Amino acid sequence: MPGEGDNPLLQYIIKNPEAFAHNLARAVEQAGRAAAAYMKPREEGKARDELADELAHVFKTLAQVGDYWMRDPQRAVEAQTKLWTGYMEIWNRSLKRMAGEAAEPAFKPDPRDKRFQDPEWNENRFFDLLKQMYLATSQWAEEIVDRAEGLDEHTRHKAEFFMRQITSALAPSNFLLTNPELLRETMSSHGENLVRGLRMMAEDIAAGGGDLRIRQASPGTFKVGENLATTPGKVVYQNEVCQVLQYEPSTETVLKRPLLIVPPWINKFYILDLNPEKSFIRWAVSQGHTVFVISWVNPDQRQSEKSFEHYMREGILTALDVIEQATGERQANTIGYCVGGTLLSVTLAYCAAVGDDRIKSATLFTTQVDFKYAGDLKVFVDEEQIRVIEERMKEKGYLEGKKMASAFNMLRSNDLIWPYFINNYMKGKEPFPFDLLYWNSDSTRMPAANHSYYLRNCYLDNKLTRGEMELAGMKLDLKKVKIPVYNLAAREDHIAPARSVFEGSKYFGGPVQYVLAGSGHIAGVVNPASKPKYQYWTDGPVKGTLEEWIAKATENPGTWWPHWQTWVSGLAPETVKARKPGGRKLKPIEDAPGSYVKVRA
């Protein structure tokens, strides 16, 4: 008689019915806890159901696609025929395999698709058939959107994005009974994995205030100030908008011109100071920079009226005052990251308009100033959606951090949502302790006035590069910005696409050094000199298209960090004796990373 290992189907059989039944009862109990965690904030009026409104918007958009295909019966038949032709091809090839004939799959996943890596997706005929039916359907659905005519550009973009979200959510890998790995895990553990998973789900719904906050890193593994953001320094100033940090020198002499880093307020600054090995801040200090960093407040209702102008005046311009008090230097080099770089660019245009010449260079990390090619985040921005966001922000004075976190995660749902859903709640396993993903889940709120201005003036109306943006009573013109700019893009960036950053480079009035890093929005920037993972491209002229630029540019191995250091130190190479935080005029308030960054949303 063949052994159990000779029959692959036996791995999907319940081996201990009693233990399985016991764990199934426990799983139902944990599901009840999850439901209670969801309902309690709603019964207490602390949370509201917004899913219906969001789904209505999705269906309204996709209905326009359906309308195109259903208006013409011939088109509708053509679409259905194409789908069923794909199904029949899969079935015919499956029959050949069952008859012992060699047959290549009719549909294959992308080699980079990690969802179907388990051998059973290919070796088991049932799961192989399921996989191919899914791939055929999802490809057909996305093609239906792509081929629909008569849609405006924004509606088509939204329809493509929503369809990708739907097809990703409906993948057979996301369901217990259609994922061979999950079935094996459930059978081998007698359902214990479901108990653990539903317990974590209940905890994560409670932590999300009634909404599922998918954990991407083990809770308790990381702590800001202990094993994250540990570069020595002091908070030398604070107000209602930010704290200003100055870091301890690690060299005997430093560059005379200080360096101010303006991080995004949509995330926290310690992405540039994750750990000693990955820390750009620590590395910049080691290169002889006197580094100052703005740590934005995690706002609540008290900051509801803080606008873009307040963040410019009480953030960047005030930080320049602090730098002069701490070092005696009036001039500074600056770095802006993501929306921090957008604010920095706006500030440069404002300074050019009023004659403030304190900023002598600007480095922009994955920053957009022109939003014509702003990527998938534009699907969340139109007049109707902004009005809904503004109405919600009026209730508390801010946008909940989880809203922005969800939007960013949806840009890469097959990397940042569904793998964790499967691992956490179906396998019942804690996520791998990864500092980058802990930072990613450490979300921040957005003050109402600031966020509304940003969405309308940048994403919706693209006013900055049109010369139509007004701030503090001044009309802003980037062509008046004559200082040197180092503009870093990331080739696989989903948030600030490389093309968008490239086009934005053309609007500055001074010399622009455009540099293209490998990887994406975070890894392209945080590519440490000690262990670089990705390459970068330089030296192509900022003209023509991005593709033309890449064709003429030079590919360089390793990180762009030393290349930037050569550029920025060459602008003002004079050195002075190293400076202590605060100098003689400012008394340090507390140790870095400060208290503002530790406030959780």
XYZ file of C-alpha atoms in Angstrom:
601
model
C 0.000 0.000 0.000
C 1.319 3.476 -0.766
C 2.245 5.626 2.208
C 0.596 8.924 3.104
C 3.415 10.830 1.463
C 2.601 9.147 -1.882
C -0.829 10.772 -2.067
C -0.594 14.566 -2.136
C -4.329 14.920 -1.470
C -3.925 13.520 2.053
C -2.251 16.764 3.156
C -5.642 18.466 2.748
C -7.503 16.012 4.982
C -8.453 16.739 8.620
C -6.266 14.407 10.672
C -7.673 15.080 14.136
C -11.381 15.962 13.939
C -11.685 16.528 17.679
C -8.809 19.041 17.849
C -10.022 20.710 14.672
C -13.563 21.086 16.050
C -12.192 22.532 19.306
C -10.072 25.094 17.469
C -12.934 25.929 15.129
C -15.046 26.827 18.172
C -12.207 28.982 19.515
C -11.889 30.654 16.120
C -15.602 31.503 16.164
C -15.110 33.033 19.621
C -12.244 35.193 18.331
C -14.371 36.197 15.325
C -16.959 37.422 17.816
C -14.320 39.514 19.534
C -13.345 41.003 16.174
C -16.989 41.858 15.426
C -17.351 43.462 18.870
C -14.191 45.529 18.307
C -15.700 46.720 15.044
C -19.147 47.557 16.461
C -18.195 49.165 19.798
C -16.734 52.444 18.441
C -19.730 52.797 16.119
C -22.223 52.267 18.933
C -20.356 54.868 21.003
C -20.292 57.353 18.115
C -16.484 57.318 17.944
C -16.356 55.856 14.427
C -18.531 56.103 11.366
C -19.178 53.805 8.441
C -17.671 55.288 5.311
C -17.367 52.081 3.300
C -20.749 52.524 1.612
C -19.813 55.984 0.311
C -16.443 54.746 -0.901
C -17.938 51.715 -2.661
C -20.590 53.931 -4.255
C -17.818 56.017 -5.793
C -16.101 52.885 -7.095
C -19.306 51.507 -8.624
C -20.187 54.893 -10.118
C -16.810 54.991 -11.861
C -16.911 51.402 -13.109
C -20.507 51.866 -14.255
C -19.219 54.252 -16.905
C -17.014 51.453 -18.226
C -19.937 49.029 -18.194
C -22.116 51.553 -19.966
C -19.713 51.672 -22.922
C -19.788 47.891 -23.383
C -23.505 47.410 -22.772
C -24.700 50.233 -25.053
C -23.744 48.199 -28.098
C -24.914 44.539 -28.068
C -22.169 43.578 -30.516
C -19.505 44.998 -28.208
C -21.027 43.170 -25.238
C -21.001 39.867 -27.116
C -17.408 40.496 -28.220
C -16.316 41.064 -24.619
C -18.087 37.954 -23.349
C -16.724 35.859 -26.200
C -13.180 36.907 -25.405
C -13.591 35.882 -21.774
C -15.129 32.501 -22.583
C -12.534 31.835 -25.267
C -9.871 32.208 -22.575
C -11.768 29.841 -20.275
C -12.115 27.230 -23.014
C -8.412 27.409 -23.816
C -7.619 26.772 -20.149
C -10.076 23.854 -20.027
C -8.717 22.250 -23.195
C -5.143 22.398 -21.973
C -6.203 21.070 -18.563
C -7.839 18.070 -20.265
C -4.610 17.405 -22.145
C -2.699 17.396 -18.847
C -5.230 15.004 -17.325
C -4.712 12.703 -20.327
C -0.978 12.719 -19.692
C -0.052 15.030 -22.557
C 2.370 17.908 -22.182
C 0.552 21.265 -22.274
C 1.848 24.728 -21.473
C -0.460 26.826 -19.271
C -2.713 29.180 -21.232
C -2.088 31.942 -18.650
C 1.028 32.449 -16.553
C 1.538 34.917 -13.701
C 4.166 37.609 -13.973
C 7.535 36.202 -12.757
C 7.549 38.962 -10.106
C 4.122 37.915 -8.784
C 4.765 36.346 -5.370
C 1.201 35.110 -4.829
C 1.585 31.840 -6.733
C 5.043 30.683 -5.668
C 3.852 27.588 -3.805
C 4.609 24.503 -6.015
C 1.004 23.305 -5.702
C -0.207 26.203 -7.859
C 1.529 24.436 -10.759
C 1.621 20.779 -9.746
C -1.917 20.341 -8.427
C -4.353 20.398 -11.358
C -7.196 21.898 -9.332
C -5.129 24.814 -8.025
C -3.473 25.292 -11.414
C -6.913 25.519 -13.045
C -8.073 27.950 -10.361
C -4.986 30.117 -10.808
C -5.353 30.280 -14.578
C -9.080 31.058 -14.396
C -8.269 33.926 -12.066
C -5.477 35.256 -14.294
C -7.720 35.044 -17.363
C -10.532 36.876 -15.601
C -8.363 39.606 -14.090
C -6.531 40.252 -17.363
C -9.866 40.388 -19.189
C -11.344 42.799 -16.632
C -8.375 45.159 -16.839
C -8.481 45.008 -20.635
C -12.195 45.871 -20.586
C -11.330 49.102 -18.774
C -8.399 49.827 -21.054
C -10.460 49.411 -24.228
C -13.487 51.415 -23.077
C -13.884 54.551 -25.181
C -15.380 57.917 -24.323
C -13.910 58.143 -20.816
C -12.085 61.274 -19.709
C -8.497 60.751 -18.553
C -9.280 61.020 -14.838
C -12.224 58.603 -14.972
C -10.163 56.064 -16.913
C -7.318 56.373 -14.390
C -9.736 55.777 -11.515
C -11.386 52.834 -13.271
C -8.004 51.185 -13.936
C -6.946 51.670 -10.329
C -10.237 50.419 -8.853
C -10.257 47.385 -11.139
C -6.720 46.489 -10.020
C -7.833 46.723 -6.389
C -10.814 44.451 -7.056
C -8.831 41.834 -8.951
C -6.120 41.871 -6.278
C -8.703 41.381 -3.529
C -10.378 38.471 -5.329
C -7.187 36.496 -5.943
C -7.595 32.834 -4.885
C -4.446 33.225 -2.789
C -6.443 35.457 -0.408
C -8.968 32.762 0.599
C -8.535 29.789 2.871
C -10.239 27.174 0.685
C -8.509 28.218 -2.530
C -4.925 28.650 -1.269
C -3.021 25.355 -0.991
C -0.503 26.750 1.479
C -3.265 27.990 3.795
C -5.117 24.688 3.554
C -1.986 22.734 4.503
C -1.309 25.108 7.388
C -4.875 24.742 8.642
C -4.875 20.941 8.401
C -1.433 20.488 9.955
C -2.188 22.792 12.905
C -5.773 21.494 13.323
C -7.057 25.047 12.787
C -4.836 26.632 15.442
C -3.652 29.138 12.826
C -7.213 30.486 12.470
C -7.489 31.004 16.225
C -4.250 32.981 16.323
C -5.150 34.916 13.182
C -8.610 35.965 14.324
C -7.193 36.945 17.718
C -4.724 39.256 15.943
C -7.523 40.591 13.767
C -9.574 41.497 16.838
C -6.545 43.238 18.346
C -5.850 45.153 15.124
C -9.472 46.287 14.746
C -9.405 47.541 18.328
C -6.081 49.300 17.691
C -7.587 50.915 14.585
C -10.524 52.359 16.512
C -13.021 50.095 14.785
C -11.198 49.818 11.459
C -8.704 47.102 10.608
C -5.170 48.438 11.033
C -3.104 45.667 9.464
C 0.062 45.189 11.483
C 3.144 45.208 9.275
C 5.639 44.728 12.095
C 5.482 42.942 15.437
C 4.190 45.292 18.156
C 6.766 45.941 20.843
C 9.729 45.072 18.621
C 10.652 48.679 17.894
C 10.626 51.855 19.947
C 11.465 55.324 18.680
C 14.452 56.685 20.574
C 15.641 53.248 21.708
C 16.278 51.166 18.579
C 14.958 53.647 16.007
C 16.065 57.275 15.545
C 19.115 56.936 17.798
C 21.546 59.426 16.244
C 22.712 61.662 19.141
C 21.317 65.177 19.133
C 19.101 67.695 20.910
C 15.813 69.451 20.392
C 16.878 73.105 20.330
C 13.519 74.719 19.522
C 9.815 73.907 19.378
C 6.498 75.567 18.576
C 2.945 74.414 17.762
C 3.996 73.104 14.348
C 7.368 71.437 14.860
C 10.462 70.718 16.879
C 13.867 71.600 15.442
C 16.615 69.056 16.134
C 20.349 69.669 15.928
C 22.633 66.633 15.882
C 25.893 66.141 17.751
C 28.973 66.392 15.516
C 31.105 63.283 14.991
C 34.021 65.067 13.296
C 36.442 67.667 14.638
C 35.648 70.097 11.827
C 32.417 70.613 9.902
C 31.310 72.394 6.780
C 30.694 76.036 7.593
C 27.284 76.035 5.901
C 24.721 74.060 7.972
C 22.245 71.563 6.514
C 18.482 71.728 7.165
C 16.346 68.655 6.404
C 12.616 69.157 5.788
C 10.873 65.754 5.992
C 7.270 65.052 4.987
C 4.567 65.530 7.608
C 2.549 62.745 5.999
C 5.114 60.393 7.591
C 7.715 60.792 10.334
C 11.266 62.025 9.870
C 12.988 58.938 11.276
C 12.779 57.218 7.906
C 16.117 59.019 7.514
C 17.334 57.644 10.863
C 16.020 54.082 11.108
C 19.155 52.538 12.571
C 22.876 53.395 12.562
C 23.534 51.403 9.391
C 20.646 52.864 7.365
C 20.639 56.377 8.803
C 21.147 59.135 6.238
C 21.197 61.648 9.100
C 24.013 59.853 10.934
C 25.917 59.472 7.653
C 25.523 63.201 6.818
C 26.856 64.064 10.267
C 29.858 61.791 9.638
C 30.518 63.676 6.376
C 30.985 66.927 8.286
C 27.519 68.477 8.092
C 25.935 70.347 10.974
C 22.544 68.723 10.563
C 19.249 70.276 11.608
C 15.967 68.387 11.117
C 12.381 69.555 11.383
C 10.227 67.092 13.336
C 6.610 67.951 12.548
C 3.889 67.763 15.186
C 1.387 64.929 14.878
C -1.542 67.361 14.728
C -4.890 67.313 16.484
C -7.763 69.797 16.563
C -5.436 72.499 17.921
C -3.606 72.621 14.571
C -6.771 72.514 12.418
C -6.192 76.035 11.066
C -2.479 75.580 10.453
C -2.092 76.062 6.720
C 0.654 75.640 4.147
C 1.724 79.181 5.013
C 2.011 78.312 8.700
C 4.139 75.268 7.887
C 6.376 77.482 5.750
C 6.677 80.314 8.291
C 6.657 78.336 11.553
C 8.515 75.405 10.020
C 11.160 76.160 7.385
C 11.613 79.919 7.852
C 11.650 79.613 11.639
C 14.161 76.748 11.388
C 16.461 79.050 9.398
C 16.242 81.556 12.253
C 17.076 78.781 14.711
C 20.093 77.740 12.624
C 21.443 81.275 12.687
C 20.997 81.490 16.461
C 22.659 78.104 17.034
C 25.580 78.487 14.609
C 25.862 82.171 13.704
C 25.432 81.193 10.050
C 22.764 82.965 8.041
C 23.068 80.751 4.965
C 22.096 77.073 4.785
C 21.866 74.102 2.468
C 18.504 72.357 2.522
C 16.967 68.947 1.823
C 13.246 68.306 1.308
C 11.697 64.835 1.152
C 8.391 64.115 -0.639
C 5.766 66.689 0.421
C 8.492 68.256 2.576
C 10.311 68.889 -0.695
C 7.171 70.392 -2.217
C 6.881 72.753 0.757
C 10.595 73.550 0.428
C 10.132 74.357 -3.268
C 7.173 76.602 -2.439
C 9.339 78.278 0.204
C 12.139 78.809 -2.342
C 9.699 80.545 -4.684
C 8.384 82.658 -1.799
C 11.921 83.604 -0.721
C 12.765 84.550 -4.303
C 9.684 86.775 -4.399
C 10.486 88.616 -1.129
C 14.283 88.706 -1.498
C 15.165 86.218 1.261
C 18.476 84.676 0.170
C 19.298 82.480 3.180
C 18.787 79.139 1.378
C 21.793 78.591 -0.899
C 21.022 75.116 -2.267
C 18.123 72.689 -2.302
C 18.190 68.906 -2.515
C 14.835 67.296 -3.262
C 14.196 63.632 -2.443
C 11.398 62.112 -4.590
C 9.587 65.441 -4.710
C 6.887 66.705 -7.037
C 6.414 70.334 -7.973
C 4.511 69.570 -11.172
C 1.566 67.192 -10.688
C 0.542 66.467 -14.257
C 2.066 62.965 -14.073
C 1.544 62.455 -10.354
C 0.660 58.765 -10.602
C -2.019 56.700 -8.882
C -2.550 59.083 -5.946
C -4.430 61.296 -8.414
C -7.289 58.782 -8.409
C -8.191 60.082 -4.936
C -8.278 63.705 -6.073
C -11.180 65.381 -7.837
C -13.648 68.031 -6.730
C -16.182 65.514 -5.445
C -13.664 63.516 -3.403
C -11.955 66.605 -1.988
C -15.312 67.976 -0.809
C -15.961 64.696 1.013
C -12.505 64.822 2.634
C -12.997 68.450 3.679
C -16.378 67.651 5.234
C -14.818 64.817 7.227
C -11.907 66.994 8.335
C -14.337 69.635 9.636
C -15.575 67.179 12.252
C -12.212 66.836 14.025
C -10.005 69.453 12.403
C -7.711 66.899 10.803
C -7.584 63.882 8.505
C -7.043 60.606 10.324
C -3.607 59.126 9.720
C -5.106 55.762 8.795
C -6.776 57.339 5.754
C -3.486 58.390 4.208
C -1.829 55.127 5.276
C -4.561 53.143 3.512
C -4.193 55.225 0.350
C -0.425 54.648 0.237
C -0.809 50.920 0.918
C -3.354 50.602 -1.894
C -0.744 51.834 -4.376
C 1.008 48.485 -3.825
C -1.742 46.316 -2.389
C -0.121 43.047 -3.491
C 2.967 44.003 -1.467
C 1.596 46.031 1.457
C -1.904 44.677 2.122
C -2.669 41.130 1.020
C 0.599 39.396 2.031
C 0.089 40.698 5.581
C -3.607 39.814 5.564
C -2.691 36.239 4.674
C 0.297 35.965 6.999
C -1.343 37.607 10.020
C -4.966 36.531 9.935
C -4.911 33.240 8.030
C -1.548 31.750 8.905
C -1.737 33.310 12.353
C 1.874 34.415 12.267
C 3.387 37.633 13.555
C 4.920 39.710 10.758
C 8.688 39.765 10.422
C 10.276 42.533 12.551
C 11.214 45.071 9.862
C 12.041 48.637 10.888
C 10.953 50.130 7.557
C 7.475 48.613 7.831
C 7.176 49.693 11.466
C 7.851 53.246 10.281
C 5.343 52.774 7.444
C 2.620 51.886 9.953
C 3.501 54.785 12.293
C 1.063 57.129 10.575
C 0.391 60.812 11.153
C -2.664 63.016 10.964
C -3.045 65.945 8.544
C -4.315 69.377 9.699
C -7.436 70.357 7.784
C -6.297 73.727 6.405
C -2.890 72.435 5.310
C -4.210 69.268 3.663
C -7.001 71.050 1.821
C -4.553 73.617 0.397
C -2.150 70.879 -0.684
C -4.802 68.762 -2.420
C -6.407 71.687 -4.230
C -3.363 73.728 -5.215
C -1.054 70.854 -6.081
C -2.905 67.677 -7.080
C -6.158 69.190 -8.339
C -5.117 72.476 -10.011
C -1.318 72.054 -10.344
C -0.867 75.759 -9.644
C 2.814 75.890 -8.698
C 4.311 75.196 -12.118
C 1.586 77.239 -13.805
C 2.688 80.304 -11.862
C -0.767 80.583 -10.281
C -0.042 79.555 -6.685
C -0.455 82.297 -4.072
C 0.897 82.086 -0.539
C 1.235 84.775 2.110
C -0.009 87.333 -0.387
C 2.656 86.504 -2.971
C 2.257 84.885 -6.381
C 4.934 82.216 -6.688
C 7.188 81.585 -9.693
C 9.721 78.725 -9.635
C 11.633 80.352 -12.519
C 12.806 82.965 -10.025
C 14.521 80.225 -7.996
C 18.136 80.524 -9.189
C 19.956 78.452 -6.549
C 21.446 75.016 -7.409
C 19.004 72.107 -7.088
C 19.851 68.406 -6.700
C 16.662 66.628 -7.744
C 16.580 62.928 -6.823
C 13.907 60.647 -8.297
C 13.399 56.886 -7.891
C 12.860 54.744 -10.956
C 10.065 52.568 -9.480
C 8.412 55.275 -7.388
C 4.600 54.934 -7.168
C 4.117 58.114 -5.110
C 6.325 60.647 -6.907
C 6.891 58.980 -10.289
C 10.284 59.525 -11.906
C 8.628 61.138 -14.922
C 6.793 63.610 -12.696
C 10.002 64.581 -10.874
C 11.859 64.876 -14.193
C 9.251 67.200 -15.668
C 9.277 69.283 -12.500
C 13.017 69.825 -12.883
C 12.336 71.985 -15.954
C 10.498 74.662 -13.983
C 13.357 75.878 -11.766
C 15.270 78.941 -12.907
C 18.730 77.782 -11.837
C 20.979 74.769 -12.459
C 19.310 71.417 -11.747
C 21.202 68.154 -11.217
C 18.645 65.403 -11.913
C 19.614 62.020 -10.462
C 17.646 58.799 -10.840
C 17.978 56.169 -8.121
C 17.061 52.517 -8.464
C 14.053 51.078 -6.569
C 11.170 53.113 -5.129
C 10.056 56.040 -2.981
C 11.798 54.832 0.185
C 14.437 52.277 -0.797
C 15.710 54.551 -3.563
C 16.484 57.208 -0.949
C 17.457 55.007 1.996
C 20.212 53.154 0.133
C 23.021 53.235 2.714
C 26.631 53.748 1.721
C 27.759 50.810 3.868
C 25.476 48.281 2.138
C 24.061 49.747 -1.069
C 21.468 47.646 -2.878
C 20.652 49.759 -5.913
C 22.341 51.770 -8.614
C 21.743 55.332 -9.792
C 21.902 57.316 -13.044
C 23.501 60.743 -13.521
C 24.728 63.378 -15.966
C 21.935 63.373 -18.528
C 20.692 66.872 -19.477
C 17.278 67.829 -18.063
C 15.496 68.169 -21.381
C 13.325 66.075 -23.660
C 11.615 63.036 -22.149
C 12.654 60.853 -19.235
C 13.294 57.955 -21.614
C 15.650 60.130 -23.677
C 17.394 61.247 -20.500
C 17.935 57.655 -19.333
C 19.327 56.704 -22.754
C 22.028 59.376 -22.454
C 22.667 59.119 -18.704
C 25.447 57.179 -16.987
C 24.539 54.194 -14.809
C 26.584 54.069 -11.597
C 26.857 51.150 -9.157
C 26.021 51.674 -5.486
C 24.270 54.485 -3.685
C 23.951 58.101 -4.795
C 24.927 59.367 -1.306
C 28.648 60.045 -2.051
C 27.694 61.668 -5.373
C 25.426 64.083 -3.495
C 28.117 64.739 -0.896
C 30.583 65.739 -3.626
C 27.953 68.038 -5.135
C 26.833 69.755 -1.943
C 30.283 70.141 -0.353
C 31.604 71.584 -3.598
C 29.118 74.461 -3.338
C 30.673 75.737 -0.098
C 33.749 73.716 0.939
C 34.924 75.975 3.792
C 35.118 74.226 7.181
C 35.015 75.395 10.810
C 35.345 73.844 14.245
C 32.556 71.408 15.104
C 29.501 72.921 16.836
C 27.586 71.680 19.836
C 23.755 71.623 19.627
C 22.230 74.984 20.501
C 25.503 76.845 20.558
C 25.619 79.591 23.165
C 22.191 81.099 22.482
C 19.796 78.136 22.544
C 19.318 75.863 25.540
C 18.502 72.276 24.484
C 14.979 71.226 25.424
C 15.372 67.447 25.316
C 17.347 64.686 23.629
C 16.762 63.720 20.019
C 14.543 62.405 18.521
C 12.292 64.592 20.680
C 8.748 64.079 21.900
C 6.716 65.162 18.853
C 7.816 62.154 16.785
C 6.707 59.747 19.523
C 3.054 60.831 19.388
C 1.076 58.127 17.601
C -2.057 58.696 15.544
